[in-house]
C-alpha cells in the first residue's frame, strides 16, 4: 500500500496518515516502525494526538497501534492512552446504539418512511467494528412533510430541540438568531437532544434531515426518490431502514462535499477531517469488490450530483490513491473543475482557497481566517 502522495510535512502527520486505515498491510506497518525508529524521540506526541482527535481518527489509530504492537517501542509514550481510547469509544458507541435502537423502534411504530444515515450505518456495517469510528449522533432522513411527525416521535421519547445548557442540567432552546439563520440557510432541522444517564455521554443527539443534497436548491425534492429503494437491515439492535447501497455511498460523498465547502463547517473547523475521506475510500473498495461502479455512476447522473461525487473521489484519491479507480475518476470528471478549490458557494459567496488541499488539511489557521469574515452565528 502506498503512502498518500503528500508534500514534505511533519513526521507526526506522516505517521498519522500511515495509521489512518482499517487494515494495514505489513509494508505500511514496517514504514511506521521505520519512522518511529528514525524520528520517534523527536516526535511531538501532543501534536500527534491533537491531530488524530481533530480528524476523528484517534480510536482507529489507537487500535492500529495496539494491534501491530507499535506501542511496545519506547518511542511511543503513554501507550495506555490508546488502549483506553479504543475500548472507551467502543463502549460509548455500544451505549449510543442501545439508545438509538429505541429511537429506531419508535420510528418503526410510527409508520413513517425513514432511513438512517452515516454514523451507526458506517460504524456497524461498513467498518465492521463499532470501536473504530466515533459516532456523535443519529441522522434520520425523512421527507420534508414528515419532519414534524418525526420530531413528535423524538419528543415522545424525551428529546428537546435545543442545546445543552452550560450547567449541563437541562436542554435549552436555541437563540432566535440561530433559528432564523438555520431556517433561511440550512435545510436540516436543528438537533434534538436528551440528557444522558451514562458517564461519558452528556446528551443523546438526533438530527432530522429532509435533504441529502444540500448543495442543490432542489435537493429536498429527491428525498422521496432516495427513500423509495431503502433497505431493511439490522442496526443498533433493531430492524431499521437504510438507503440502498449506491445511495449510501452517494450520500457520504455529497455530505463530504457540503461540509468541506460550507462556511458553517469551515468556521467550526469541521470542514476537513481525514475520517470523512476514509469513509469514501472504504466505500470505494466495497463498490469495486461488488462491481458496483456502473450503478453508482448512473445513479449519480440520474440524481444530478456528479459534481459532489467527483469532489469526494478527487480528494479521497489524494489520500488513498489505491482505493479510487482511476478509470472511474476519469469517467465522472466534470468539464469544469474550478469548483474543487472553492468554499462558500453553498451560501452564495464563493471564495477560493489559497493553499492546496494537502497543505491546508492539517493547518488549523484556515478556520480562524475564514471565521473573521463569516456571518455564521455560533449556536
mmCIF file of C-alpha atoms in Angstrom:
data_model
loop_
_atom_site.group_PDB
_atom_site.id
_atom_site.type_symbol
_atom_site.label_atom_id
_atom_site.label_comp_id
_atom_site.label_asym_id
_atom_site.label_seq_id
_atom_site.Cartn_x
_atom_site.Cartn_y
_atom_site.Cartn_z
ATOM 1 C CA UNK A 1 0.000 0.000 0.000
ATOM 2 C CA UNK A 2 1.433 3.366 -0.980
ATOM 3 C CA UNK A 3 1.737 6.287 1.346
ATOM 4 C CA UNK A 4 -0.591 9.149 0.300
ATOM 5 C CA UNK A 5 1.107 11.492 -2.160
ATOM 6 C CA UNK A 6 1.696 14.477 0.116
ATOM 7 C CA UNK A 7 4.282 17.254 0.111
ATOM 8 C CA UNK A 8 7.031 17.161 2.757
ATOM 9 C CA UNK A 9 5.395 17.550 6.124
ATOM 10 C CA UNK A 10 5.864 16.935 9.806
ATOM 11 C CA UNK A 11 6.662 13.344 10.787
ATOM 12 C CA UNK A 12 3.638 13.363 13.114
ATOM 13 C CA UNK A 13 1.183 13.803 10.253
ATOM 14 C CA UNK A 14 3.081 11.321 8.106
ATOM 15 C CA UNK A 15 2.680 8.729 10.874
ATOM 16 C CA UNK A 16 -0.973 9.662 11.299
ATOM 17 C CA UNK A 17 -1.741 9.087 7.621
ATOM 18 C CA UNK A 18 0.105 5.778 7.672
ATOM 19 C CA UNK A 19 -2.092 4.632 10.567
ATOM 20 C CA UNK A 20 -5.342 6.055 9.143
ATOM 21 C CA UNK A 21 -6.777 2.943 7.521
ATOM 22 C CA UNK A 22 -8.801 -0.102 8.511
ATOM 23 C CA UNK A 23 -6.359 -2.866 7.633
ATOM 24 C CA UNK A 24 -2.651 -2.118 7.476
ATOM 25 C CA UNK A 25 -0.523 -4.438 5.357
ATOM 26 C CA UNK A 26 2.953 -5.396 6.522
ATOM 27 C CA UNK A 27 4.610 -2.834 4.245
ATOM 28 C CA UNK A 28 2.738 0.019 5.859
ATOM 29 C CA UNK A 29 3.346 -1.338 9.371
ATOM 30 C CA UNK A 30 7.058 -1.574 8.613
ATOM 31 C CA UNK A 31 7.084 2.041 7.427
ATOM 32 C CA UNK A 32 5.522 3.041 10.744
ATOM 33 C CA UNK A 33 8.245 1.130 12.589
ATOM 34 C CA UNK A 34 10.953 2.777 10.495
ATOM 35 C CA UNK A 35 9.513 6.232 11.108
ATOM 36 C CA UNK A 36 9.307 5.592 14.841
ATOM 37 C CA UNK A 37 12.880 4.283 14.917
ATOM 38 C CA UNK A 38 14.161 7.266 12.942
ATOM 39 C CA UNK A 39 12.090 10.089 14.397
ATOM 40 C CA UNK A 40 10.369 8.648 17.446
ATOM 41 C CA UNK A 41 12.364 10.584 20.025
ATOM 42 C CA UNK A 42 11.742 13.821 18.127
ATOM 43 C CA UNK A 43 8.027 13.382 17.529
ATOM 44 C CA UNK A 44 5.729 15.846 19.281
ATOM 45 C CA UNK A 45 3.233 13.342 20.603
ATOM 46 C CA UNK A 46 0.894 16.036 21.889
ATOM 47 C CA UNK A 47 0.572 17.371 18.347
ATOM 48 C CA UNK A 48 0.091 13.829 17.027
ATOM 49 C CA UNK A 49 -2.752 13.098 19.449
ATOM 50 C CA UNK A 50 -4.315 16.518 18.792
ATOM 51 C CA UNK A 51 -4.368 15.963 15.029
ATOM 52 C CA UNK A 52 -5.664 12.400 15.397
ATOM 53 C CA UNK A 53 -8.510 13.722 17.557
ATOM 54 C CA UNK A 54 -9.258 16.672 15.240
ATOM 55 C CA UNK A 55 -9.570 14.301 12.305
ATOM 56 C CA UNK A 56 -11.661 11.845 14.378
ATOM 57 C CA UNK A 57 -9.069 9.126 13.844
ATOM 58 C CA UNK A 58 -7.936 8.553 17.415
ATOM 59 C CA UNK A 59 -9.834 5.282 18.088
ATOM 60 C CA UNK A 60 -8.770 3.813 14.735
ATOM 61 C CA UNK A 61 -5.160 4.916 15.189
ATOM 62 C CA UNK A 62 -5.205 3.507 18.725
ATOM 63 C CA UNK A 63 -6.458 0.139 17.511
ATOM 64 C CA UNK A 64 -3.745 0.008 14.841
ATOM 65 C CA UNK A 65 -1.004 0.931 17.303
ATOM 66 C CA UNK A 66 -2.159 -1.825 19.657
ATOM 67 C CA UNK A 67 -2.875 -4.463 17.013
ATOM 68 C CA UNK A 68 0.556 -4.154 15.418
ATOM 69 C CA UNK A 69 2.500 -3.784 18.645
ATOM 70 C CA UNK A 70 3.793 -0.310 17.854
ATOM 71 C CA UNK A 71 3.186 0.634 21.475
ATOM 72 C CA UNK A 72 5.906 -1.799 22.544
ATOM 73 C CA UNK A 73 8.614 0.564 21.373
ATOM 74 C CA UNK A 74 9.851 3.036 23.950
ATOM 75 C CA UNK A 75 9.311 5.883 21.466
ATOM 76 C CA UNK A 76 5.508 5.678 21.908
ATOM 77 C CA UNK A 77 4.847 7.298 25.294
ATOM 78 C CA UNK A 78 1.761 6.746 27.442
ATOM 79 C CA UNK A 79 0.630 3.836 25.319
ATOM 80 C CA UNK A 80 -2.133 3.093 27.837
ATOM 81 C CA UNK A 81 -3.929 6.161 26.432
ATOM 82 C CA UNK A 82 -4.517 4.303 23.160
ATOM 83 C CA UNK A 83 -5.944 1.297 24.985
ATOM 84 C CA UNK A 84 -8.430 3.485 26.830
ATOM 85 C CA UNK A 85 -9.359 5.462 23.707
ATOM 86 C CA UNK A 86 -10.225 2.432 21.596
ATOM 87 C CA UNK A 87 -12.097 0.479 24.251
ATOM 88 C CA UNK A 88 -13.704 3.634 25.614
ATOM 89 C CA UNK A 89 -15.013 4.555 22.168
ATOM 90 C CA UNK A 90 -16.321 1.029 21.667
ATOM 91 C CA UNK A 91 -18.165 1.132 24.988
ATOM 92 C CA UNK A 92 -19.564 4.593 24.217
ATOM 93 C CA UNK A 93 -20.802 3.531 20.793
ATOM 94 C CA UNK A 94 -22.467 0.457 22.274
ATOM 95 C CA UNK A 95 -24.363 2.695 24.723
ATOM 96 C CA UNK A 96 -25.334 5.027 21.887
ATOM 97 C CA UNK A 97 -26.560 2.048 19.850
ATOM 98 C CA UNK A 98 -28.768 0.948 22.740
ATOM 99 C CA UNK A 99 -30.384 4.400 22.865
ATOM 100 C CA UNK A 100 -30.645 4.797 19.108
ATOM 101 C CA UNK A 101 -32.205 1.357 18.864
ATOM 102 C CA UNK A 102 -35.114 2.705 20.914
ATOM 103 C CA UNK A 103 -35.431 5.633 18.505
ATOM 104 C CA UNK A 104 -35.470 3.250 15.530
ATOM 105 C CA UNK A 105 -38.116 1.099 17.203
ATOM 106 C CA UNK A 106 -40.320 4.154 17.804
ATOM 107 C CA UNK A 107 -39.869 5.323 14.205
ATOM 108 C CA UNK A 108 -40.957 1.865 13.043
ATOM 109 C CA UNK A 109 -44.031 2.003 15.290
ATOM 110 C CA UNK A 110 -44.937 5.440 13.911
ATOM 111 C CA UNK A 111 -45.224 4.119 10.358
ATOM 112 C CA UNK A 112 -43.071 6.957 8.995
ATOM 113 C CA UNK A 113 -40.922 6.304 5.953
ATOM 114 C CA UNK A 114 -37.335 6.984 7.029
ATOM 115 C CA UNK A 115 -33.727 5.893 6.556
ATOM 116 C CA UNK A 116 -30.819 6.072 8.984
ATOM 117 C CA UNK A 117 -27.703 7.740 7.549
ATOM 118 C CA UNK A 118 -23.974 7.915 8.241
ATOM 119 C CA UNK A 119 -22.693 7.309 11.814
ATOM 120 C CA UNK A 120 -24.001 3.928 13.058
ATOM 121 C CA UNK A 121 -24.517 2.702 9.486
ATOM 122 C CA UNK A 122 -20.852 3.301 8.679
ATOM 123 C CA UNK A 123 -19.537 2.065 12.017
ATOM 124 C CA UNK A 124 -21.530 -1.149 12.163
ATOM 125 C CA UNK A 125 -21.979 -2.068 8.532
ATOM 126 C CA UNK A 126 -19.011 -0.560 6.660
ATOM 127 C CA UNK A 127 -16.208 -0.566 9.230
ATOM 128 C CA UNK A 128 -17.390 -3.750 10.925
ATOM 129 C CA UNK A 129 -16.058 -2.703 14.337
ATOM 130 C CA UNK A 130 -18.073 -0.284 16.450
ATOM 131 C CA UNK A 131 -14.944 0.788 18.302
ATOM 132 C CA UNK A 132 -13.145 2.266 15.289
ATOM 133 C CA UNK A 133 -15.298 5.194 14.279
ATOM 134 C CA UNK A 134 -16.581 7.941 16.599
ATOM 135 C CA UNK A 135 -20.360 8.374 16.500
ATOM 136 C CA UNK A 136 -21.838 11.656 17.665
ATOM 137 C CA UNK A 137 -25.499 11.412 16.712
ATOM 138 C CA UNK A 138 -28.222 9.587 14.819
ATOM 139 C CA UNK A 139 -29.128 11.030 11.410
ATOM 140 C CA UNK A 140 -32.672 10.306 10.274
ATOM 141 C CA UNK A 141 -33.738 11.067 6.712
ATOM 142 C CA UNK A 142 -37.424 11.783 6.092
ATOM 143 C CA UNK A 143 -39.362 13.772 3.538
ATOM 144 C CA UNK A 144 -39.968 17.393 4.478
ATOM 145 C CA UNK A 145 -43.674 16.744 5.015
ATOM 146 C CA UNK A 146 -42.772 14.149 7.683
ATOM 147 C CA UNK A 147 -40.200 16.216 9.588
ATOM 148 C CA UNK A 148 -42.686 17.452 12.187
ATOM 149 C CA UNK A 149 -44.036 13.949 12.730
ATOM 150 C CA UNK A 150 -40.521 12.592 13.196
ATOM 151 C CA UNK A 151 -39.900 15.391 15.691
ATOM 152 C CA UNK A 152 -43.032 14.369 17.568
ATOM 153 C CA UNK A 153 -41.676 10.811 17.834
ATOM 154 C CA UNK A 154 -38.498 12.186 19.417
ATOM 155 C CA UNK A 155 -40.452 14.463 21.756
ATOM 156 C CA UNK A 156 -42.348 11.412 22.924
ATOM 157 C CA UNK A 157 -39.014 9.841 23.871
ATOM 158 C CA UNK A 158 -37.982 12.866 25.926
ATOM 159 C CA UNK A 159 -35.963 14.709 23.305
ATOM 160 C CA UNK A 160 -35.949 18.508 23.112
ATOM 161 C CA UNK A 161 -34.953 20.621 20.120
ATOM 162 C CA UNK A 162 -32.158 22.615 21.701
ATOM 163 C CA UNK A 163 -28.633 22.502 23.120
ATOM 164 C CA UNK A 164 -27.132 21.523 26.450
ATOM 165 C CA UNK A 165 -27.088 24.394 28.948
ATOM 166 C CA UNK A 166 -23.705 25.451 30.402
ATOM 167 C CA UNK A 167 -24.581 23.854 33.739
ATOM 168 C CA UNK A 168 -25.209 20.510 31.991
ATOM 169 C CA UNK A 169 -28.532 20.099 33.774
ATOM 170 C CA UNK A 170 -31.029 20.856 31.009
ATOM 171 C CA UNK A 171 -31.555 21.324 27.293
ATOM 172 C CA UNK A 172 -32.199 24.955 26.458
ATOM 173 C CA UNK A 173 -33.718 26.338 23.237
ATOM 174 C CA UNK A 174 -31.532 27.749 20.508
ATOM 175 C CA UNK A 175 -31.303 31.525 20.221
ATOM 176 C CA UNK A 176 -33.712 33.303 17.911
ATOM 177 C CA UNK A 177 -30.778 34.384 15.732
ATOM 178 C CA UNK A 178 -29.682 30.775 15.291
ATOM 179 C CA UNK A 179 -33.217 29.630 14.463
ATOM 180 C CA UNK A 180 -33.677 32.363 11.848
ATOM 181 C CA UNK A 181 -30.308 31.671 10.246
ATOM 182 C CA UNK A 182 -30.984 27.914 10.216
ATOM 183 C CA UNK A 183 -34.405 28.330 8.625
ATOM 184 C CA UNK A 184 -33.041 30.584 5.899
ATOM 185 C CA UNK A 185 -29.794 28.801 5.127
ATOM 186 C CA UNK A 186 -29.679 25.197 6.333
ATOM 187 C CA UNK A 187 -32.179 22.620 5.033
ATOM 188 C CA UNK A 188 -31.790 20.437 8.136
ATOM 189 C CA UNK A 189 -33.756 20.567 11.380
ATOM 190 C CA UNK A 190 -31.930 21.907 14.415
ATOM 191 C CA UNK A 191 -30.847 18.903 16.520
ATOM 192 C CA UNK A 192 -32.966 17.140 19.109
ATOM 193 C CA UNK A 193 -31.223 16.201 22.353
ATOM 194 C CA UNK A 194 -31.904 14.239 25.510
ATOM 195 C CA UNK A 195 -29.667 14.317 28.592
ATOM 196 C CA UNK A 196 -27.899 11.007 29.041
ATOM 197 C CA UNK A 197 -27.786 8.973 32.227
ATOM 198 C CA UNK A 198 -24.386 7.482 31.289
ATOM 199 C CA UNK A 199 -20.940 8.771 32.224
ATOM 200 C CA UNK A 200 -19.034 9.825 29.117
ATOM 201 C CA UNK A 201 -22.173 10.753 27.153
ATOM 202 C CA UNK A 202 -23.602 14.149 28.026
ATOM 203 C CA UNK A 203 -26.536 14.034 25.632
ATOM 204 C CA UNK A 204 -28.043 11.802 23.008
ATOM 205 C CA UNK A 205 -28.428 13.737 19.751
ATOM 206 C CA UNK A 206 -30.758 13.006 16.834
ATOM 207 C CA UNK A 207 -30.735 15.043 13.615
ATOM 208 C CA UNK A 208 -33.719 15.026 11.290
ATOM 209 C CA UNK A 209 -32.763 15.697 7.682
ATOM 210 C CA UNK A 210 -35.046 16.129 4.687
ATOM 211 C CA UNK A 211 -32.358 16.972 2.129
ATOM 212 C CA UNK A 212 -29.259 14.875 1.475
ATOM 213 C CA UNK A 213 -28.123 17.082 -1.406
ATOM 214 C CA UNK A 214 -27.793 20.376 0.424
ATOM 215 C CA UNK A 215 -25.537 21.859 -2.245
ATOM 216 C CA UNK A 216 -28.553 21.815 -4.587
ATOM 217 C CA UNK A 217 -31.507 24.177 -4.316
ATOM 218 C CA UNK A 218 -33.884 21.361 -5.263
ATOM 219 C CA UNK A 219 -32.211 18.698 -3.144
ATOM 220 C CA UNK A 220 -35.244 18.115 -0.922
ATOM 221 C CA UNK A 221 -37.245 17.100 -3.982
ATOM 222 C CA UNK A 222 -35.113 13.969 -4.350
ATOM 223 C CA UNK A 223 -35.612 12.678 -0.806
ATOM 224 C CA UNK A 224 -38.661 10.639 -1.734
ATOM 225 C CA UNK A 225 -36.736 9.062 -4.585
ATOM 226 C CA UNK A 226 -33.970 8.083 -2.173
ATOM 227 C CA UNK A 227 -36.388 6.603 0.341
ATOM 228 C CA UNK A 228 -38.154 4.518 -2.309
ATOM 229 C CA UNK A 229 -35.469 1.792 -2.590
ATOM 230 C CA UNK A 230 -34.438 1.925 1.094
ATOM 231 C CA UNK A 231 -33.229 -1.349 2.553
ATOM 232 C CA UNK A 232 -34.220 -3.105 5.808
ATOM 233 C CA UNK A 233 -31.174 -4.070 7.900
ATOM 234 C CA UNK A 234 -30.217 -4.921 11.451
ATOM 235 C CA UNK A 235 -28.934 -1.717 13.040
ATOM 236 C CA UNK A 236 -28.410 -0.746 16.671
ATOM 237 C CA UNK A 237 -30.005 -3.997 17.729
ATOM 238 C CA UNK A 238 -33.221 -3.320 15.827
ATOM 239 C CA UNK A 239 -34.557 -3.918 12.350
ATOM 240 C CA UNK A 240 -34.297 -0.498 10.763
ATOM 241 C CA UNK A 241 -34.023 1.059 7.323
ATOM 242 C CA UNK A 242 -31.003 2.467 5.493
ATOM 243 C CA UNK A 243 -30.504 3.834 1.990
ATOM 244 C CA UNK A 244 -29.775 1.471 -0.887
ATOM 245 C CA UNK A 245 -26.011 0.715 -1.141
ATOM 246 C CA UNK A 246 -25.343 3.054 -4.067
ATOM 247 C CA UNK A 247 -27.353 5.812 -2.386
ATOM 248 C CA UNK A 248 -25.448 5.338 0.876
ATOM 249 C CA UNK A 249 -22.192 5.927 -0.979
ATOM 250 C CA UNK A 250 -23.525 8.935 -2.872
ATOM 251 C CA UNK A 251 -24.879 10.324 0.400
ATOM 252 C CA UNK A 252 -21.427 10.057 2.033
ATOM 253 C CA UNK A 253 -19.853 11.829 -0.965
ATOM 254 C CA UNK A 254 -22.480 14.576 -1.039
ATOM 255 C CA UNK A 255 -22.189 15.142 2.709
ATOM 256 C CA UNK A 256 -18.397 15.403 2.426
ATOM 257 C CA UNK A 257 -18.710 17.950 -0.388
ATOM 258 C CA UNK A 258 -21.203 20.042 1.541
ATOM 259 C CA UNK A 259 -19.246 20.058 4.797
ATOM 260 C CA UNK A 260 -15.875 20.689 3.121
ATOM 261 C CA UNK A 261 -17.182 23.784 1.340
ATOM 262 C CA UNK A 262 -19.861 25.202 3.653
ATOM 263 C CA UNK A 263 -18.952 28.319 5.631
ATOM 264 C CA UNK A 264 -20.706 26.870 8.669
ATOM 265 C CA UNK A 265 -18.432 23.826 8.809
ATOM 266 C CA UNK A 266 -15.292 25.741 7.800
ATOM 267 C CA UNK A 267 -15.789 28.199 10.653
ATOM 268 C CA UNK A 268 -16.411 25.329 13.084
ATOM 269 C CA UNK A 269 -13.240 23.539 11.948
ATOM 270 C CA UNK A 270 -15.210 20.518 10.762
ATOM 271 C CA UNK A 271 -14.716 21.003 7.045
ATOM 272 C CA UNK A 272 -11.701 18.754 6.536
ATOM 273 C CA UNK A 273 -11.464 15.535 8.537
ATOM 274 C CA UNK A 274 -9.418 12.596 7.276
ATOM 275 C CA UNK A 275 -12.110 10.245 8.626
ATOM 276 C CA UNK A 276 -14.588 11.537 6.033
ATOM 277 C CA UNK A 277 -12.192 10.699 3.224
ATOM 278 C CA UNK A 278 -11.570 7.279 4.742
ATOM 279 C CA UNK A 279 -15.348 6.708 4.708
ATOM 280 C CA UNK A 280 -15.283 7.333 0.963
ATOM 281 C CA UNK A 281 -12.174 5.182 0.450
ATOM 282 C CA UNK A 282 -13.667 2.187 2.271
ATOM 283 C CA UNK A 283 -16.898 2.648 0.322
ATOM 284 C CA UNK A 284 -14.909 2.688 -2.932
ATOM 285 C CA UNK A 285 -13.278 -0.610 -2.041
ATOM 286 C CA UNK A 286 -16.634 -2.240 -1.405
ATOM 287 C CA UNK A 287 -18.080 -0.922 -4.672
ATOM 288 C CA UNK A 288 -15.051 -2.195 -6.589
ATOM 289 C CA UNK A 289 -15.294 -5.618 -4.935
ATOM 290 C CA UNK A 290 -19.005 -5.834 -5.827
ATOM 291 C CA UNK A 291 -18.574 -4.464 -9.387
ATOM 292 C CA UNK A 292 -20.949 -1.668 -8.475
ATOM 293 C CA UNK A 293 -19.397 1.313 -10.246
ATOM 294 C CA UNK A 294 -21.781 1.325 -13.260
ATOM 295 C CA UNK A 295 -24.731 1.501 -10.844
ATOM 296 C CA UNK A 296 -23.114 4.319 -8.831
ATOM 297 C CA UNK A 297 -22.273 6.336 -11.959
ATOM 298 C CA UNK A 298 -25.783 6.035 -13.375
ATOM 299 C CA UNK A 299 -27.401 6.890 -10.057
ATOM 300 C CA UNK A 300 -25.190 9.978 -9.620
ATOM 301 C CA UNK A 301 -26.061 11.103 -13.135
ATOM 302 C CA UNK A 302 -29.790 10.481 -12.645
ATOM 303 C CA UNK A 303 -29.774 12.443 -9.398
ATOM 304 C CA UNK A 304 -27.672 15.240 -10.897
ATOM 305 C CA UNK A 305 -24.967 15.056 -8.225
ATOM 306 C CA UNK A 306 -21.933 14.014 -10.262
ATOM 307 C CA UNK A 307 -20.068 17.144 -9.107
ATOM 308 C CA UNK A 308 -20.413 16.142 -5.442
ATOM 309 C CA UNK A 309 -19.360 12.552 -6.074
ATOM 310 C CA UNK A 310 -16.366 13.675 -8.122
ATOM 311 C CA UNK A 311 -15.374 16.220 -5.454
ATOM 312 C CA UNK A 312 -15.256 13.465 -2.837
ATOM 313 C CA UNK A 313 -13.441 10.973 -5.071
ATOM 314 C CA UNK A 314 -10.904 13.528 -6.318
ATOM 315 C CA UNK A 315 -9.803 14.493 -2.809
ATOM 316 C CA UNK A 316 -10.009 10.956 -1.441
ATOM 317 C CA UNK A 317 -7.655 9.830 -4.218
ATOM 318 C CA UNK A 318 -5.040 12.268 -2.890
ATOM 319 C CA UNK A 319 -5.042 10.452 0.458
ATOM 320 C CA UNK A 320 -5.987 6.900 -0.552
ATOM 321 C CA UNK A 321 -4.864 6.609 -4.184
ATOM 322 C CA UNK A 322 -5.220 2.835 -4.393
ATOM 323 C CA UNK A 323 -8.855 2.951 -3.266
ATOM 324 C CA UNK A 324 -10.239 5.153 -6.058
ATOM 325 C CA UNK A 325 -10.142 3.514 -9.518
ATOM 326 C CA UNK A 326 -8.525 5.938 -11.952
ATOM 327 C CA UNK A 327 -10.923 4.971 -14.732
ATOM 328 C CA UNK A 328 -13.942 5.770 -12.551
ATOM 329 C CA UNK A 329 -12.450 9.105 -11.560
ATOM 330 C CA UNK A 330 -11.943 9.942 -15.231
ATOM 331 C CA UNK A 331 -15.458 8.800 -16.146
ATOM 332 C CA UNK A 332 -17.053 11.061 -13.522
ATOM 333 C CA UNK A 333 -14.845 14.116 -14.103
ATOM 334 C CA UNK A 334 -16.947 17.225 -14.904
ATOM 335 C CA UNK A 335 -15.949 19.541 -17.730
ATOM 336 C CA UNK A 336 -15.364 22.444 -15.337
ATOM 337 C CA UNK A 337 -13.403 21.542 -12.197
ATOM 338 C CA UNK A 338 -12.819 25.057 -10.841
ATOM 339 C CA UNK A 339 -15.271 24.337 -8.019
ATOM 340 C CA UNK A 340 -12.771 21.903 -6.448
ATOM 341 C CA UNK A 341 -10.902 24.781 -4.793
ATOM 342 C CA UNK A 342 -13.954 26.800 -3.755
ATOM 343 C CA UNK A 343 -15.765 27.229 -0.471
ATOM 344 C CA UNK A 344 -18.810 29.289 0.460
ATOM 345 C CA UNK A 345 -20.680 28.557 -2.771
ATOM 346 C CA UNK A 346 -23.417 26.897 -0.721
ATOM 347 C CA UNK A 347 -24.126 30.245 0.995
ATOM 348 C CA UNK A 348 -23.908 32.150 -2.289
ATOM 349 C CA UNK A 349 -20.500 33.740 -1.544
ATOM 350 C CA UNK A 350 -17.899 31.546 -3.235
ATOM 351 C CA UNK A 351 -14.257 32.116 -2.346
ATOM 352 C CA UNK A 352 -11.130 30.254 -3.421
ATOM 353 C CA UNK A 353 -8.608 28.617 -1.134
ATOM 354 C CA UNK A 354 -5.082 29.958 -1.475
ATOM 355 C CA UNK A 355 -3.495 26.776 -0.140
ATOM 356 C CA UNK A 356 -3.859 23.439 -1.940
ATOM 357 C CA UNK A 357 -5.864 20.727 -0.215
ATOM 358 C CA UNK A 358 -2.972 18.669 1.154
ATOM 359 C CA UNK A 359 -1.363 21.723 2.747
ATOM 360 C CA UNK A 360 -4.445 23.078 4.485
ATOM 361 C CA UNK A 361 -5.598 19.625 5.652
ATOM 362 C CA UNK A 362 -3.551 19.922 8.861
ATOM 363 C CA UNK A 363 -3.408 23.732 9.003
ATOM 364 C CA UNK A 364 -5.926 24.915 11.612
ATOM 365 C CA UNK A 365 -5.293 28.569 10.732
ATOM 366 C CA UNK A 366 -7.760 28.239 7.856
ATOM 367 C CA UNK A 367 -10.606 28.167 10.391
ATOM 368 C CA UNK A 368 -9.642 31.430 12.086
ATOM 369 C CA UNK A 369 -9.042 33.213 8.792
ATOM 370 C CA UNK A 370 -12.478 32.318 7.414
ATOM 371 C CA UNK A 371 -14.249 32.896 10.732
ATOM 372 C CA UNK A 372 -13.134 36.529 10.869
ATOM 373 C CA UNK A 373 -15.124 37.341 7.739
ATOM 374 C CA UNK A 374 -18.008 34.914 8.277
ATOM 375 C CA UNK A 375 -21.589 35.892 9.146
ATOM 376 C CA UNK A 376 -22.320 32.437 10.589
ATOM 377 C CA UNK A 377 -23.720 32.688 14.153
ATOM 378 C CA UNK A 378 -22.464 30.377 16.872
ATOM 379 C CA UNK A 379 -25.134 28.192 18.441
#
